[in-house]
Coordinates of C-alpha atoms in Angstrom, one line a residue:
M1219 CA -32.7 -65.7 -28.8
L1220 CA -34.1 -62.4 -27.8
T1221 CA -31.4 -59.8 -28.9
E1222 CA -33.6 -56.7 -29.9
Q1223 CA -33.1 -53.7 -27.7
H1224 CA -36.2 -51.5 -26.6
P1225 CA -35.9 -48.3 -25.1
P1226 CA -36.5 -48.4 -21.2
S1227 CA -39.9 -47.5 -20.1
V1228 CA -38.6 -46.6 -16.6
P1229 CA -35.5 -44.5 -15.6
T1230 CA -32.3 -46.3 -15.5
W1231 CA -31.8 -45.9 -11.8
L1232 CA -35.1 -47.4 -11.1
A1233 CA -34.6 -50.3 -13.5
I1234 CA -31.2 -50.9 -11.7
A1235 CA -33.1 -50.9 -8.5
R1236 CA -35.5 -53.5 -9.7
L1237 CA -32.5 -55.5 -11.0
L1238 CA -31.1 -55.6 -7.6
R1239 CA -34.6 -56.7 -6.4
W1240 CA -34.7 -53.6 -3.9
D1241 CA -38.3 -53.6 -4.7
K1242 CA -38.7 -57.1 -3.3
P1243 CA -36.9 -57.1 0.1
A1244 CA -37.9 -60.5 1.2
G1245 CA -35.3 -62.1 -0.8
R1246 CA -32.8 -59.9 0.6
L1247 CA -33.8 -60.4 4.2
I1248 CA -34.1 -64.2 3.9
L1249 CA -30.2 -64.4 3.2
M1250 CA -29.5 -61.9 6.0
V1251 CA -31.4 -64.0 8.5
P1252 CA -29.1 -67.1 8.8
A1253 CA -26.1 -64.7 8.7
L1254 CA -27.5 -62.9 11.8
W1255 CA -28.2 -66.1 13.4
A1256 CA -24.7 -67.2 13.2
V1257 CA -23.2 -63.9 14.3
F1258 CA -25.4 -63.6 17.4
L1259 CA -24.9 -67.3 18.5
A1260 CA -21.0 -67.3 18.0
A1261 CA -20.8 -64.2 20.1
Q1262 CA -23.1 -65.5 22.8
G1263 CA -25.7 -62.7 21.9
T1264 CA -23.4 -59.8 21.9
P1265 CA -21.5 -59.4 18.8
P1266 CA -19.5 -56.3 18.0
I1267 CA -21.7 -53.5 16.4
P1268 CA -19.3 -52.9 13.5
L1269 CA -19.1 -56.6 12.6
V1270 CA -23.0 -56.8 12.6
G1271 CA -23.0 -53.9 10.2
V1272 CA -20.2 -55.6 7.9
I1273 CA -22.5 -58.8 7.9
I1274 CA -25.7 -56.9 7.0
L1275 CA -24.0 -54.9 4.3
G1276 CA -22.2 -58.0 3.0
T1277 CA -25.3 -60.0 2.5
L1278 CA -26.9 -57.1 0.7
A1279 CA -24.0 -56.7 -1.6
T1280 CA -23.7 -60.7 -2.3
S1281 CA -27.5 -61.1 -2.7
A1282 CA -27.6 -58.2 -5.0
A1283 CA -24.6 -59.8 -7.1
G1284 CA -26.5 -63.1 -7.1
C1285 CA -29.7 -61.7 -8.4
V1286 CA -27.9 -59.9 -11.2
I1287 CA -25.9 -63.1 -12.0
N1288 CA -29.0 -64.9 -12.1
D1289 CA -30.8 -62.6 -14.5
L1290 CA -27.8 -62.4 -16.8
W1291 CA -27.8 -66.2 -17.1
D1292 CA -31.5 -66.3 -17.7
R1293 CA -32.0 -63.2 -19.9
D1294 CA -33.5 -65.3 -22.7
I1295 CA -35.5 -67.6 -20.5
D1296 CA -37.0 -65.2 -18.2
P1297 CA -39.0 -63.5 -20.9
Q1298 CA -40.8 -66.8 -21.3
V1299 CA -41.9 -67.2 -17.6
E1300 CA -44.9 -65.1 -16.3
R1301 CA -43.2 -64.4 -13.0
T1302 CA -39.9 -63.0 -14.5
K1303 CA -40.8 -61.6 -18.0
E1304 CA -40.6 -58.1 -16.6
R1305 CA -37.3 -58.2 -15.1
P1306 CA -35.0 -55.4 -16.5
L1307 CA -32.7 -57.7 -18.4
A1308 CA -35.4 -59.9 -19.6
S1309 CA -37.6 -56.9 -20.9
R1310 CA -34.5 -55.2 -22.2
A1311 CA -34.9 -52.2 -20.1
L1312 CA -31.2 -52.8 -19.3
S1313 CA -28.4 -53.9 -21.4
V1314 CA -26.2 -56.8 -20.8
Q1315 CA -23.3 -54.3 -20.3
V1316 CA -25.2 -52.6 -17.6
G1317 CA -25.8 -55.8 -15.8
V1318 CA -22.0 -56.8 -15.9
V1319 CA -21.1 -53.5 -14.4
V1320 CA -23.5 -53.8 -11.6
V1321 CA -22.4 -57.3 -10.8
L1322 CA -18.7 -56.0 -10.7
V1323 CA -19.7 -53.0 -8.4
A1324 CA -21.6 -55.4 -6.1
M1325 CA -18.8 -58.0 -5.9
S1326 CA -16.3 -55.2 -5.3
C1327 CA -18.5 -53.9 -2.5
A1328 CA -18.6 -57.4 -0.9
G1329 CA -14.9 -57.9 -1.5
I1330 CA -14.0 -54.6 0.4
L1331 CA -16.3 -55.6 3.2
A1332 CA -14.5 -59.0 3.4
L1333 CA -11.2 -57.3 3.9
Y1334 CA -12.5 -56.2 7.4
L1335 CA -12.7 -60.1 8.4
N1336 CA -10.1 -62.4 9.7
P1337 CA -8.0 -64.4 7.0
F1338 CA -9.9 -67.7 7.6
T1339 CA -13.3 -65.9 7.2
F1340 CA -12.0 -64.0 4.2
W1341 CA -11.1 -67.3 2.3
L1342 CA -14.5 -68.6 3.2
C1343 CA -15.8 -65.6 1.4
V1344 CA -13.7 -66.6 -1.8
A1345 CA -15.0 -70.1 -1.6
A1346 CA -18.6 -69.0 -1.7
V1347 CA -18.1 -67.1 -5.0
P1348 CA -18.0 -70.1 -7.4
V1349 CA -21.2 -71.5 -5.6
I1350 CA -22.9 -68.1 -6.1
V1351 CA -21.8 -67.9 -9.8
F1352 CA -22.6 -71.5 -10.4
Y1353 CA -26.2 -71.5 -9.0
P1354 CA -28.2 -69.8 -11.8
S1355 CA -26.8 -72.3 -14.3
A1356 CA -27.5 -75.3 -12.1
K1357 CA -31.0 -75.5 -13.2
R1358 CA -29.8 -76.6 -16.7
V1359 CA -27.6 -79.5 -15.4
F1360 CA -28.5 -80.5 -11.9
P1361 CA -32.0 -82.1 -11.0
I1362 CA -32.2 -80.1 -7.7
P1363 CA -30.8 -76.6 -8.3
Q1364 CA -32.2 -75.6 -5.0
L1365 CA -29.5 -77.6 -3.3
V1366 CA -27.0 -75.5 -4.8
L1367 CA -28.7 -72.4 -3.6
S1368 CA -29.0 -73.9 -0.1
I1369 CA -25.2 -74.5 0.1
A1370 CA -24.8 -70.8 -1.0
W1371 CA -27.0 -69.9 1.9
G1372 CA -25.1 -72.2 4.1
F1373 CA -21.8 -70.1 3.5
A1374 CA -23.7 -67.2 5.3
V1375 CA -23.6 -69.3 8.5
L1376 CA -20.0 -70.4 8.1
I1377 CA -18.6 -66.8 7.2
S1378 CA -20.6 -65.0 10.0
W1379 CA -19.7 -67.5 12.8
S1380 CA -16.0 -67.6 11.9
A1381 CA -15.9 -64.0 11.7
V1382 CA -16.5 -63.9 15.5
T1383 CA -14.6 -67.1 16.4
E1384 CA -12.0 -67.5 13.7
N1385 CA -12.9 -71.2 13.6
L1386 CA -15.8 -73.5 12.9
Q1387 CA -17.3 -75.4 16.0
P1388 CA -19.7 -78.3 16.3
A1389 CA -22.6 -76.1 16.9
T1390 CA -21.9 -74.2 13.7
W1391 CA -22.5 -77.3 11.6
F1392 CA -26.0 -77.8 13.2
L1393 CA -26.8 -74.3 12.3
W1394 CA -25.5 -74.8 8.8
A1395 CA -27.5 -78.0 8.4
A1396 CA -30.6 -76.1 9.6
T1397 CA -30.0 -73.3 7.1
V1398 CA -29.6 -75.8 4.3
T1399 CA -32.8 -77.7 5.0
W1400 CA -34.8 -74.5 5.6
T1401 CA -33.5 -72.9 2.3
L1402 CA -34.5 -76.2 0.5
G1403 CA -38.0 -75.9 2.0
F1404 CA -38.8 -72.2 1.3
D1405 CA -37.1 -72.4 -2.0
T1406 CA -38.9 -75.5 -3.1
V1407 CA -42.1 -73.6 -2.3
Y1408 CA -41.1 -70.6 -4.4
A1409 CA -40.2 -73.0 -7.3
M1410 CA -43.7 -74.5 -7.1
S1411 CA -45.2 -71.5 -8.6
D1412 CA -43.1 -71.9 -11.8
R1413 CA -43.5 -75.5 -12.4
E1414 CA -45.5 -75.3 -15.7
D1415 CA -43.0 -72.8 -17.2
D1416 CA -39.9 -74.7 -16.0
Q1417 CA -41.4 -78.0 -17.5
K1418 CA -42.0 -76.2 -20.9
L1419 CA -38.5 -74.7 -20.9
G1420 CA -36.9 -77.9 -19.9
V1421 CA -35.0 -76.4 -16.8
N1422 CA -34.8 -78.4 -13.5
S1423 CA -36.3 -77.5 -10.1
S1424 CA -36.8 -79.3 -6.8
A1425 CA -40.6 -78.8 -7.4
L1426 CA -40.5 -80.7 -10.6
F1427 CA -38.1 -83.3 -9.2
F1428 CA -40.5 -84.2 -6.3
G1429 CA -43.6 -83.8 -8.5
D1430 CA -46.8 -84.6 -6.6
Y1431 CA -44.8 -85.3 -3.5
A1432 CA -43.4 -81.6 -3.4
P1433 CA -45.6 -80.7 -0.3
E1434 CA -44.3 -83.8 1.5
A1435 CA -40.7 -83.0 0.6
V1436 CA -41.2 -79.4 2.0
G1437 CA -42.6 -80.7 5.1
L1438 CA -39.7 -83.1 5.6
F1439 CA -37.2 -80.2 5.0
F1440 CA -38.9 -78.1 7.6
A1441 CA -39.1 -81.0 9.9
A1442 CA -35.4 -81.5 9.6
T1443 CA -34.9 -77.9 10.3
V1444 CA -36.6 -78.1 13.5
G1445 CA -34.6 -81.1 14.5
F1446 CA -31.3 -79.5 13.6
L1447 CA -32.1 -76.2 15.4
A1448 CA -33.4 -78.3 18.6
R1449 CA -29.9 -80.1 18.5
L1450 CA -28.2 -76.7 18.4
G1451 CA -30.3 -75.4 21.3
F1452 CA -29.2 -78.4 23.5
V1453 CA -25.5 -78.2 22.3
M1454 CA -25.5 -74.5 23.2
Q1455 CA -27.7 -74.8 26.2
L1456 CA -30.1 -72.2 25.0
H1457 CA -32.8 -70.9 27.4
W1458 CA -36.5 -70.7 27.2
G1459 CA -36.7 -67.9 24.8
F1460 CA -35.2 -70.1 22.0
W1461 CA -37.5 -73.0 22.7
I1462 CA -40.7 -70.6 22.6
A1463 CA -39.4 -69.2 19.3
L1464 CA -38.6 -72.7 17.8
G1465 CA -42.2 -73.7 18.8
V1466 CA -43.6 -70.8 17.0
A1467 CA -41.5 -71.6 13.9
T1468 CA -42.8 -75.2 14.2
I1469 CA -46.3 -74.1 14.1
G1470 CA -45.6 -71.7 11.3
W1471 CA -44.1 -74.4 9.2
I1472 CA -46.8 -77.1 10.1
W1473 CA -49.4 -74.4 8.8
H1474 CA -47.4 -74.2 5.6
Y1475 CA -47.3 -77.7 4.9
T1476 CA -51.0 -77.9 5.5
R1477 CA -51.6 -75.1 3.1
L1478 CA -49.5 -76.8 0.3
R1479 CA -51.3 -80.0 0.5
Q1480 CA -54.7 -78.2 -0.3
P1481 CA -55.9 -78.9 -3.8
D1482 CA -56.2 -76.2 -6.5
I1483 CA -53.7 -74.0 -4.4
S1484 CA -53.3 -70.4 -6.2
K1485 CA -50.1 -69.3 -7.4
P1486 CA -49.9 -66.3 -5.0
V1487 CA -50.0 -68.6 -1.9
Y1488 CA -46.5 -69.8 -2.8
G1489 CA -45.2 -66.2 -2.5
E1490 CA -47.0 -65.6 0.8
I1491 CA -45.4 -68.7 2.3
F1492 CA -41.9 -67.5 1.0
R1493 CA -42.5 -64.2 2.8
Q1494 CA -43.8 -65.6 6.0
N1495 CA -40.7 -67.6 6.1
V1496 CA -38.7 -64.2 6.5
W1497 CA -40.7 -63.5 9.8
I1498 CA -40.2 -67.0 10.9
G1499 CA -36.5 -66.4 10.7
F1500 CA -36.6 -63.2 12.6
V1501 CA -38.6 -64.8 15.3
L1502 CA -36.0 -67.4 15.6
L1503 CA -33.3 -64.7 15.6
A1504 CA -35.1 -63.1 18.6
G1505 CA -35.5 -66.3 20.2
M1506 CA -31.9 -67.2 19.9
I1507 CA -30.8 -63.8 21.3
G1508 CA -33.1 -64.2 24.1
G1509 CA -32.1 -67.7 24.6
L1510 CA -28.5 -66.6 25.2
L1511 CA -29.0 -63.6 27.3
F1512 CA -32.0 -64.6 29.5

């Protein structure tokens, strides 16, 4: 157990910004993407601007809380992992007490924003909280913890869709399923860079679970995402803009699968593929809006 406190080498405000991952926006945006998919699809391309603002701020607050909860759970594991050893709680640049305060502030902000939503959606927000809190510990007890994260990501779809319609529709579940499989894909890629450290520490990940077949698993997850999104397009009768965007996304995912199957792949490639999925998500968002309006 690492308990020794070291004086921070950076200003506290900057350490808190790093704790919230504001220096790495890809992880924040990749949660925002399915929430925006849902709110625009549910509203047939023209959601109320205030609601879009609430959704954006809500995803930022929720992802911030999730990051800090994760780092609190892993504050004694992260120092032993190359990618995470400089995180503020791992390096003791911030104390556990500061981390807890930041979580409470972030969750309070998310809770205040949830009050803007209808009662059904508000209770969906409440139902998402245990999943967000449990996910960081899932790697200790569950063989595929990325599935727990994927379910948490799926709540972004359910919350945002029902915020418009006050209910869940058949199309909602196709988008939810696409979000779950997409998240399983890109987060398995993310986990592949930590396989050696995770194995040494005895924690689980989908990358370890699938082993040498991890690239094939990622390929299947992305293929399932294409299938669910295509079904969504037919159910909602989306126009050509959506199908062009889905074609671009499919090409991107095939390219990612091809890269993952290369021998001796370098660790930075995993991060590149993860970040590129953010752009794929926004391409799909543009296609969804275009498929509804044109």
